[in-house]
mmCIF file of C-alpha atoms in Angstrom:
data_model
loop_
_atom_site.group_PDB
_atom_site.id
_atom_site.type_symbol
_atom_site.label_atom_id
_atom_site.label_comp_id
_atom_site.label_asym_id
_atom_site.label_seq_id
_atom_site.Cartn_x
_atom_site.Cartn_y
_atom_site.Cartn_z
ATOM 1 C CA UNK A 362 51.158 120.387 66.360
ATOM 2 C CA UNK A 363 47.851 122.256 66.351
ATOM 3 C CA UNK A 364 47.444 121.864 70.222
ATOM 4 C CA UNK A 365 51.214 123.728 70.530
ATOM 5 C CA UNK A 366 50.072 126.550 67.477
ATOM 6 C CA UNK A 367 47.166 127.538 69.321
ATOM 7 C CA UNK A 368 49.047 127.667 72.866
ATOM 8 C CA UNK A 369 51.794 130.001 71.113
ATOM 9 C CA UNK A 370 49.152 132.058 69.521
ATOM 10 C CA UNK A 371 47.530 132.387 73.220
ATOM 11 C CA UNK A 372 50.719 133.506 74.104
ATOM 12 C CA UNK A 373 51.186 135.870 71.497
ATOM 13 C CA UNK A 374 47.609 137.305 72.404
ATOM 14 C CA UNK A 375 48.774 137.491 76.098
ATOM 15 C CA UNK A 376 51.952 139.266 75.193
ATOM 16 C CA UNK A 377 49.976 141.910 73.235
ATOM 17 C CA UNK A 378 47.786 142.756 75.626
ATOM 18 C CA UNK A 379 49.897 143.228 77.932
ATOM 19 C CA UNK A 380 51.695 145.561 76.071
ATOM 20 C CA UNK A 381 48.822 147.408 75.103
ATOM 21 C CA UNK A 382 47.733 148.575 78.616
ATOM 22 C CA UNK A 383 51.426 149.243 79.678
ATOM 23 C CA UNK A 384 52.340 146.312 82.219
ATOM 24 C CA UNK A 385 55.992 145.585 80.294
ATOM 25 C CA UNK A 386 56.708 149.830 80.719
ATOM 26 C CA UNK A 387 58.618 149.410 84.025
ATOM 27 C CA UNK A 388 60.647 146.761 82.473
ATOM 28 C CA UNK A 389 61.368 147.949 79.276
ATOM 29 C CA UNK A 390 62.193 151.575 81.548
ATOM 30 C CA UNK A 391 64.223 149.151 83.794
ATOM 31 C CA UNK A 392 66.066 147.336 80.776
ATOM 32 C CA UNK A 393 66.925 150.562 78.772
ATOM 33 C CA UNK A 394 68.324 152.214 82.226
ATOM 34 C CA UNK A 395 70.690 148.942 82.763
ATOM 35 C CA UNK A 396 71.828 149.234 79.070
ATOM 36 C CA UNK A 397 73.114 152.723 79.299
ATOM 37 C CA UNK A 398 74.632 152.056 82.345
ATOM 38 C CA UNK A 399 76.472 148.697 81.204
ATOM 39 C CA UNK A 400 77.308 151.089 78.374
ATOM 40 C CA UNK A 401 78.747 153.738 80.649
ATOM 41 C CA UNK A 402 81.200 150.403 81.782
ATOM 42 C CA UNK A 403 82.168 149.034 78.206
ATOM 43 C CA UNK A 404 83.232 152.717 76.636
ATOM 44 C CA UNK A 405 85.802 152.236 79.876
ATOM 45 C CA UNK A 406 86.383 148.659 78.772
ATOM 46 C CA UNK A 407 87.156 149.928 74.811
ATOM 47 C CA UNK A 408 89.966 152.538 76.257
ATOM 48 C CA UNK A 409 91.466 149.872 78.318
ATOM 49 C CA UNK A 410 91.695 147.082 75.507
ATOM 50 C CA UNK A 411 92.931 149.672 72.991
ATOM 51 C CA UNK A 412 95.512 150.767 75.539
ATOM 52 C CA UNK A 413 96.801 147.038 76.406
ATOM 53 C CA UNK A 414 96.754 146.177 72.729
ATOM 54 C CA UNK A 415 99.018 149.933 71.748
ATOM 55 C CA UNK A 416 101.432 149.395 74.621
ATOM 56 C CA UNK A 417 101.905 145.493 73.908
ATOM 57 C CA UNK A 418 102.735 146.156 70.368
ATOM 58 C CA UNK A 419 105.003 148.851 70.869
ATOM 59 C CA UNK A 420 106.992 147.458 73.657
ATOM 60 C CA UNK A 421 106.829 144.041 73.429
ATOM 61 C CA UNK A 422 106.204 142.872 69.670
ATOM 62 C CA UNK A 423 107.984 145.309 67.842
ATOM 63 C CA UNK A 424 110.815 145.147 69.638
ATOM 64 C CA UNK A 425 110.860 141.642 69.822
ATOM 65 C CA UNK A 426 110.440 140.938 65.911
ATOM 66 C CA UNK A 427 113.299 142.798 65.483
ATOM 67 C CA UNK A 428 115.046 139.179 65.360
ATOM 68 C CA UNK A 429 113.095 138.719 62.451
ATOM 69 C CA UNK A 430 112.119 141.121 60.215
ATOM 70 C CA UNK A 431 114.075 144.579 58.741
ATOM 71 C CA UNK A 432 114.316 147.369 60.371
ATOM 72 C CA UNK A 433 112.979 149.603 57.709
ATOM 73 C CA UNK A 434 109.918 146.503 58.375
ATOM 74 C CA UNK A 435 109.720 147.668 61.845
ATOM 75 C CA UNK A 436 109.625 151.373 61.143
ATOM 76 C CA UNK A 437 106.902 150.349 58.954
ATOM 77 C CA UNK A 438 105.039 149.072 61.282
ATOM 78 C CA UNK A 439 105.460 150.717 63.962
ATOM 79 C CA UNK A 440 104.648 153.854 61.645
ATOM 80 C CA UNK A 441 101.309 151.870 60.840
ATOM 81 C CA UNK A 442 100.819 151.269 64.243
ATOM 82 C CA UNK A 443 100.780 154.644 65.288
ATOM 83 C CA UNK A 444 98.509 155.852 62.476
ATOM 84 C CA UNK A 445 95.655 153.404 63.323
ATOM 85 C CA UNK A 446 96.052 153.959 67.258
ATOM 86 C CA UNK A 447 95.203 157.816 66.021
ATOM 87 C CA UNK A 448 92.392 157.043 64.424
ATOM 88 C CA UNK A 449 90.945 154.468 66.741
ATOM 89 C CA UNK A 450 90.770 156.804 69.530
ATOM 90 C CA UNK A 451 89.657 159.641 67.678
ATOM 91 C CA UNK A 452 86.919 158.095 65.625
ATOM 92 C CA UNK A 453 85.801 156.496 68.843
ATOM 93 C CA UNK A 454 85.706 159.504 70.785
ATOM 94 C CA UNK A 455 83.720 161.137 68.389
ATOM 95 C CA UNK A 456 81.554 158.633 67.188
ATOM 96 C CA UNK A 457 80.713 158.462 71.320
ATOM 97 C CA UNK A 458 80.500 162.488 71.896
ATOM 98 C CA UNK A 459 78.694 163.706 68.620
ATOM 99 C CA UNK A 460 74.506 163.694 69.241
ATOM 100 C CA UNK A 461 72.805 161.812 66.890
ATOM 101 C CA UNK A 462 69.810 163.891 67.395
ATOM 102 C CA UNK A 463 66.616 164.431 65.067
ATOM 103 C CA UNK A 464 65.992 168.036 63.526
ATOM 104 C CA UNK A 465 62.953 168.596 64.226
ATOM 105 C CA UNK A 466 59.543 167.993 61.478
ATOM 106 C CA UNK A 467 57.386 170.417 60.517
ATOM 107 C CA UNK A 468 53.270 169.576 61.066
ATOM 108 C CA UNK A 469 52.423 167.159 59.056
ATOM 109 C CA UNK A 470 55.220 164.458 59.129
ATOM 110 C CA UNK A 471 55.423 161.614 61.273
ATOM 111 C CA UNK A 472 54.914 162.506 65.147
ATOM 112 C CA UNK A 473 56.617 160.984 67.969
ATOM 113 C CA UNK A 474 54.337 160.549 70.976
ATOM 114 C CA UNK A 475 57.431 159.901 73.257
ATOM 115 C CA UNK A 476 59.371 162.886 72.217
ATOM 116 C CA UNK A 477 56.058 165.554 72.025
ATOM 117 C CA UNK A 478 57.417 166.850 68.600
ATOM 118 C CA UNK A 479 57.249 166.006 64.875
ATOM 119 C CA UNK A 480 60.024 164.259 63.298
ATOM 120 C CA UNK A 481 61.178 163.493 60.071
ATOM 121 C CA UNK A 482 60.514 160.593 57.847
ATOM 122 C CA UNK A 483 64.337 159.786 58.189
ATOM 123 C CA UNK A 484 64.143 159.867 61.709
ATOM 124 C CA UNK A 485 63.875 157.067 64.303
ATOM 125 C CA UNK A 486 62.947 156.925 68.335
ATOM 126 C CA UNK A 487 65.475 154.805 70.344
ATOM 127 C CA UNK A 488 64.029 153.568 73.730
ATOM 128 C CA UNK A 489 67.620 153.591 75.387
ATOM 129 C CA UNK A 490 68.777 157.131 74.357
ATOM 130 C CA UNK A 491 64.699 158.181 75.026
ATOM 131 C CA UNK A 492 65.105 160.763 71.330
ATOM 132 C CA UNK A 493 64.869 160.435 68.320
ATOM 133 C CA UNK A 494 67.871 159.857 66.230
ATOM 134 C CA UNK A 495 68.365 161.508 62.092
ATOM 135 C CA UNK A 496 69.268 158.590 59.874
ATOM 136 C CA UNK A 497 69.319 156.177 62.831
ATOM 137 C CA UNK A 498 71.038 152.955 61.870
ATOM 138 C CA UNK A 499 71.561 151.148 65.827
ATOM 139 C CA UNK A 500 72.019 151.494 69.305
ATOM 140 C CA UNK A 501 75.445 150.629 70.114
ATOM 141 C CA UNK A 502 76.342 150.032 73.400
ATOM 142 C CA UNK A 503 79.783 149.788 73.015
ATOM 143 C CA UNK A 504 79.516 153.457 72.237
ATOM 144 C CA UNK A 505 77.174 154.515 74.861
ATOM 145 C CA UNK A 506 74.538 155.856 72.642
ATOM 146 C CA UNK A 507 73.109 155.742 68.886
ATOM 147 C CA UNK A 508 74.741 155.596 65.638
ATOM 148 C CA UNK A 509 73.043 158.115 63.102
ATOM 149 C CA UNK A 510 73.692 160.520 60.736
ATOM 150 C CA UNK A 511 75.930 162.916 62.497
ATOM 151 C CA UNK A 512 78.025 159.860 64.133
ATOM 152 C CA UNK A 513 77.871 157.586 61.580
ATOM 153 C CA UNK A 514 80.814 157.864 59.346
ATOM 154 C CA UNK A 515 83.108 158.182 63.067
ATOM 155 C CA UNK A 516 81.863 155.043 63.894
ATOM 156 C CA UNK A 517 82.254 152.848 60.582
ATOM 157 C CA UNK A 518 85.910 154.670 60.349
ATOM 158 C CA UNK A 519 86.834 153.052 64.125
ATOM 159 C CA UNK A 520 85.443 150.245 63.584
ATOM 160 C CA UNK A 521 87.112 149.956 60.529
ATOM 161 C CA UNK A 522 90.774 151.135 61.876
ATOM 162 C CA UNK A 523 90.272 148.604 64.559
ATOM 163 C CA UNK A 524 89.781 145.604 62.277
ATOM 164 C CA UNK A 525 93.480 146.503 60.302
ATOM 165 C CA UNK A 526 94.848 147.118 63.099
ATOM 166 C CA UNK A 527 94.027 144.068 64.227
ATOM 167 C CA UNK A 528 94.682 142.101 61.076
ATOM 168 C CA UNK A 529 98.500 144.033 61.317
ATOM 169 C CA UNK A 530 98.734 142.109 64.792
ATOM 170 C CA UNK A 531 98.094 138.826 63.975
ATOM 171 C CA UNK A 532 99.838 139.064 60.589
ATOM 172 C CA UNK A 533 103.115 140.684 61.862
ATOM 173 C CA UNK A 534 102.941 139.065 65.438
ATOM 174 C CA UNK A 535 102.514 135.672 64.497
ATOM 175 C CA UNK A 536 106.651 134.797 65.234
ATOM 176 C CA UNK A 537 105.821 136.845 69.011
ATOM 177 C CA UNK A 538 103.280 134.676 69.366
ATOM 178 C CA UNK A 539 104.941 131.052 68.657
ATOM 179 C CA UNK A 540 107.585 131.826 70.460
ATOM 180 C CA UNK A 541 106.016 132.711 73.510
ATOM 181 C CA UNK A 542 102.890 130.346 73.776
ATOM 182 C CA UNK A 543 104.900 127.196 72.843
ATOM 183 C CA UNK A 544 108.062 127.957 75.908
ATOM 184 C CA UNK A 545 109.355 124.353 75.272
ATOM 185 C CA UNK A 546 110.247 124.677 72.126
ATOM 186 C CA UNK A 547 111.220 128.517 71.641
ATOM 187 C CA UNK A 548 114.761 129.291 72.772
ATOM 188 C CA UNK A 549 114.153 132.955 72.728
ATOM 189 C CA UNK A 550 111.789 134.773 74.508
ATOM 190 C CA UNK A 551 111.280 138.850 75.163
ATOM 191 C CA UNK A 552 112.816 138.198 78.434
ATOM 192 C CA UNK A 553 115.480 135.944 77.400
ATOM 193 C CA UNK A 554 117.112 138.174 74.263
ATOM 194 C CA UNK A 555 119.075 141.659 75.025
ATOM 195 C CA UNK A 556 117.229 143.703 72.643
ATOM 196 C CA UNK A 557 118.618 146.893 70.916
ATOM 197 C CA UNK A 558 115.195 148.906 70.705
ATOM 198 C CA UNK A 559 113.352 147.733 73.897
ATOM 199 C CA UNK A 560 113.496 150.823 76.249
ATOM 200 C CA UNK A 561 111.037 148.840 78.662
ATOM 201 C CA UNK A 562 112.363 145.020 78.406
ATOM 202 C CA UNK A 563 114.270 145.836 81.919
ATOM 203 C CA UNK A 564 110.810 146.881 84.031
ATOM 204 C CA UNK A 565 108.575 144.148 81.637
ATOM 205 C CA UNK A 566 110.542 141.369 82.332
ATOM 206 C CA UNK A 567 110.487 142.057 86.196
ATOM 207 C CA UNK A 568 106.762 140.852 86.794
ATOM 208 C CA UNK A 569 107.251 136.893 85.894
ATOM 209 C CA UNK A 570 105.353 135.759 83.026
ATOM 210 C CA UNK A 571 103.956 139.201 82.589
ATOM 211 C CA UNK A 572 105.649 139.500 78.529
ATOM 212 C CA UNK A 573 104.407 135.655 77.595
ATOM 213 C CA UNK A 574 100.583 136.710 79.124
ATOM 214 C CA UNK A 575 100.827 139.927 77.264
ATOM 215 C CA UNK A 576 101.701 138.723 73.898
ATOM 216 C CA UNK A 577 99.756 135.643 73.743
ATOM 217 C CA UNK A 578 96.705 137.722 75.114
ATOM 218 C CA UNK A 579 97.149 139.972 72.807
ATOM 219 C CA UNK A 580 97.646 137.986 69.538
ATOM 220 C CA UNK A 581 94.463 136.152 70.556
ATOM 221 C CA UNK A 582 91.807 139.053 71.232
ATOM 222 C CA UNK A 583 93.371 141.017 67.787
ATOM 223 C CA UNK A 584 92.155 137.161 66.669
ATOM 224 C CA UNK A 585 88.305 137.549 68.306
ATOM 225 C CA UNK A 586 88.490 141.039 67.198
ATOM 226 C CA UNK A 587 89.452 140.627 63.296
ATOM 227 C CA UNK A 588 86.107 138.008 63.375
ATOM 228 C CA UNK A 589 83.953 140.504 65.322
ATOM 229 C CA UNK A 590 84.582 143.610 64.047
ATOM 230 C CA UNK A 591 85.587 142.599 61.091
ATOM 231 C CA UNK A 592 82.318 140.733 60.688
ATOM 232 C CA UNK A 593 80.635 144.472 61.450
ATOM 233 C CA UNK A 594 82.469 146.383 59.131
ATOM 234 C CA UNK A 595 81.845 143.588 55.885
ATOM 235 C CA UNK A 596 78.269 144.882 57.430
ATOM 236 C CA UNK A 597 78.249 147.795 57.062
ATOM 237 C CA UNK A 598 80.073 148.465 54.020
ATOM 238 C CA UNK A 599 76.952 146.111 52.505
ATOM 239 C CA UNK A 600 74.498 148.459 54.091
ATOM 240 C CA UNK A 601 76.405 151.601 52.761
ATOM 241 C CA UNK A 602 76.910 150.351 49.441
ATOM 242 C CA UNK A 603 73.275 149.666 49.183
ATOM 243 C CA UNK A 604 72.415 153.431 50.464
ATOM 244 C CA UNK A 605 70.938 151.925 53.459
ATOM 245 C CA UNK A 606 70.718 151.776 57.574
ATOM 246 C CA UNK A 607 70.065 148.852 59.296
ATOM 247 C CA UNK A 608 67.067 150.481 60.405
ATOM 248 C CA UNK A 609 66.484 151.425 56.374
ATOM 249 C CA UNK A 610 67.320 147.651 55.537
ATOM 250 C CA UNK A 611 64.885 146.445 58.154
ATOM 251 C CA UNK A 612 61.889 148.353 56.706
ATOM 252 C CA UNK A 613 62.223 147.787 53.421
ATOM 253 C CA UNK A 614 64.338 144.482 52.237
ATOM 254 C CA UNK A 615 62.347 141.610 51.700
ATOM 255 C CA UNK A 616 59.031 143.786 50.850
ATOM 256 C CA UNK A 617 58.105 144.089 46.816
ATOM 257 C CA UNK A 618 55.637 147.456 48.340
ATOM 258 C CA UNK A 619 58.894 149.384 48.748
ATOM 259 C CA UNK A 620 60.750 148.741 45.830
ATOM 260 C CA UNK A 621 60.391 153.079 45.321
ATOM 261 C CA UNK A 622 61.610 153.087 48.433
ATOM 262 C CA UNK A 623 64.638 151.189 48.030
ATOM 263 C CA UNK A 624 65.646 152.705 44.417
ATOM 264 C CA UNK A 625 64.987 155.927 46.296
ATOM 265 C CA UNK A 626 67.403 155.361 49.162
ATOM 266 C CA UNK A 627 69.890 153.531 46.647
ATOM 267 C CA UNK A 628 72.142 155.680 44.536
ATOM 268 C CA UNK A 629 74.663 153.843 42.851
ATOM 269 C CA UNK A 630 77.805 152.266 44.739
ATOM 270 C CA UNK A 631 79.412 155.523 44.244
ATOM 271 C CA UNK A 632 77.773 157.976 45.197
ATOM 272 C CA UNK A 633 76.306 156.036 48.124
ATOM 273 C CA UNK A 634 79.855 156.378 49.304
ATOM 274 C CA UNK A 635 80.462 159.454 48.233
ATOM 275 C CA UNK A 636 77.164 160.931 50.534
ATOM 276 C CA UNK A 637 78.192 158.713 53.182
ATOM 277 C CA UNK A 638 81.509 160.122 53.706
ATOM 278 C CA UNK A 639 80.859 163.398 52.374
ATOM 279 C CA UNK A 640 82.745 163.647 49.618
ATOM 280 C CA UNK A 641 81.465 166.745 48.501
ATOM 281 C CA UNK A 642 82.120 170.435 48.270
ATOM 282 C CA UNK A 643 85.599 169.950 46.970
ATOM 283 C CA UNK A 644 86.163 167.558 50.211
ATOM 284 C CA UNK A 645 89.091 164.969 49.672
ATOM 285 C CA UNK A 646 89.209 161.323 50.152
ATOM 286 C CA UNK A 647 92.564 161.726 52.006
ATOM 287 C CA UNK A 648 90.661 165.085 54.264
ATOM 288 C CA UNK A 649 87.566 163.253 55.018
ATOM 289 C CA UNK A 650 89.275 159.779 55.547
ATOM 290 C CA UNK A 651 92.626 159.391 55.194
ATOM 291 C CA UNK A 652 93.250 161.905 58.254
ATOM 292 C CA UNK A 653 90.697 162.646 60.529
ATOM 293 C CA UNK A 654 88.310 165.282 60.180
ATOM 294 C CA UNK A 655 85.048 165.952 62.191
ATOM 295 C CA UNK A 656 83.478 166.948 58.671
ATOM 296 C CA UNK A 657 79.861 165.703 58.921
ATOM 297 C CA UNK A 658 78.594 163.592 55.940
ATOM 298 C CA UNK A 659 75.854 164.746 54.159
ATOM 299 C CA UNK A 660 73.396 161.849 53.069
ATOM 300 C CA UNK A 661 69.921 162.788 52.551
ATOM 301 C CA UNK A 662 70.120 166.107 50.836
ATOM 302 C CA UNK A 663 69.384 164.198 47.527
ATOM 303 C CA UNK A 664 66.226 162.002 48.574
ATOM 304 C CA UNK A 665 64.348 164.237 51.175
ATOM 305 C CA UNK A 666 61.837 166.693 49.833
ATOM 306 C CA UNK A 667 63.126 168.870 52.742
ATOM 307 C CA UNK A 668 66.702 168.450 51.704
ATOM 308 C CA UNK A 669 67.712 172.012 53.431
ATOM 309 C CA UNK A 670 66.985 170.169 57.088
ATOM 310 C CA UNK A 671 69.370 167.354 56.601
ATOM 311 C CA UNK A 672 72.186 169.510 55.334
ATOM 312 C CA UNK A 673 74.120 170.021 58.228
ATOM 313 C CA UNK A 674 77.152 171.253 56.852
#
């Protein structure tokens, strides 16, 4: 055990020197410049799924539970449906457009090297988006750039639209589903039933197997995405109930030296929500989440001894 400690700790040694006269630059450069390009391809990817998931609901489960369930049920749904396909896209879109970008410090704060300017206490470098990012909390690929301050209440709102909207699938699409992934058993089908309210069923039901493929594919990525996103969101509404980033959580959890730190970032349950989602300035619940808004949040006006720079309202 001692003969494999010491080998690791050679390692270790190895790796650090290495680092420290700049041998791993080209591949970290190299790395960073693949990740914003496989980025580039999965913002693509996001439209797409959202798309196939919209138009399979609409025109092929909804129709088709119409031997099932009410019609004011339907309406309901489809009303639902509608509202979270809204938000989705918009959320995304802006959560991917707004720059998370630092304000710039004043002398005397922390100074980024890589950057050639000071920057904030609050204030992080990312590698992949080469800046530094106000109230950074990730890198998200799936976005195509970081999540901070200015993008972060966009993306927790998509990511949280996406996860009921993919609970609503696999709760109201369950009957869609039987029926069309067990055949032998079903005795309707989309493409066997004349339905009322299916203005497509005639040009769906022309590509063989194309409504069974649909719906089962469907039923079963809403499935991978209630885990995976829904997995993110429980996330992050930890991290924003505690007043924290990840970035924030990674610093100072775990260490009894920032327990300050921690009471300093942490303001209650409340009003941790309330400054993440800006509920302030007579600003609504229903204004600033209920519809969407591009209101920024304001969140570190209360624990920044330069509260005017983070007020971006």
């Amino acid at each position: 055990m001692c003969h494999v400690s010491d080998k690791m700790n050679h390692f270790c040694d190895f790796i650090d020197r290495k680092i420290d006269d700049g041998t791993f630059i080209p591949m970290v450069k190299a790395a960073n410049s693949s990740m914003r390009q496989i980025g580039k391809f999965l913002v693509f990817f996001v439209y797409f799924i959202s798309t196939f998931l919209a138009f399979t609901s609409f025109f092929i489960i909804i129709p088709y539970e119409q031997l099932y369930k009410p019609a004011w049920l339907l309406l309901l749904l489809g009303t639902c449906g509608l509202y979270f396909l809204f938000n989705i896209q918009y959320h995304y879109y802006k959560a991917r457009t707004i720059p998370p970008v630092a304000n710039p410090g004043e002398e005397g704060d922390s100074f980024c090297s890589k950057c050639n300017y000071w920057k904030s206490d609050n204030a992080h470098h990312c590698s992949v988006c080469e800046k530094c990012v106000l109230g950074m909390d990730h890198h998200c690929i799936w976005i195509n750039q970081c999540v901070g301050l200015h993008n972060h209440r966009h993306f927790f709102l998509f990511i949280a639209n996406l996860t009921l909207a993919a609970a609503t699938i696999i709760i109201a699409g369950y009957q869609s589903f039987s029926d069309h992934l067990f055949l032998e058993s079903s005795q309707t089908t989309y493409c066997t039933t004349i339905l009322e309210h299916a203005p497509l069923q005639d040009i769906i039901c022309d590509y063989d197997g194309f409504a069974r493929t649909s719906v089962v594919f469907c039923y079963l990525l809403s499935g991978i995405l209630l885990v995976m996103v829904g997995g993110l969101t429980s996330w992050n509404i930890y991290l924003i109930s505690i007043g924290c980033t990840y970035i924030d959580y990674l610093k100072l959890t775990g260490s009894k030296k920032n327990t300050s730190a921690r009471k300093r970032l942490n303001k209650g349950f409340k009003a941790n929500w309330r400054n993440f989602l800006g509920l302030r300035r007579n600003r609504t619940f229903f204004k600033c989440v209920i519809m969407p808004t591009a209101l920024p949040p304001v969140k570190y006006e209360d624990i920044s001894p330069k509260s005017d720079a983070y007020d971006i309202v």
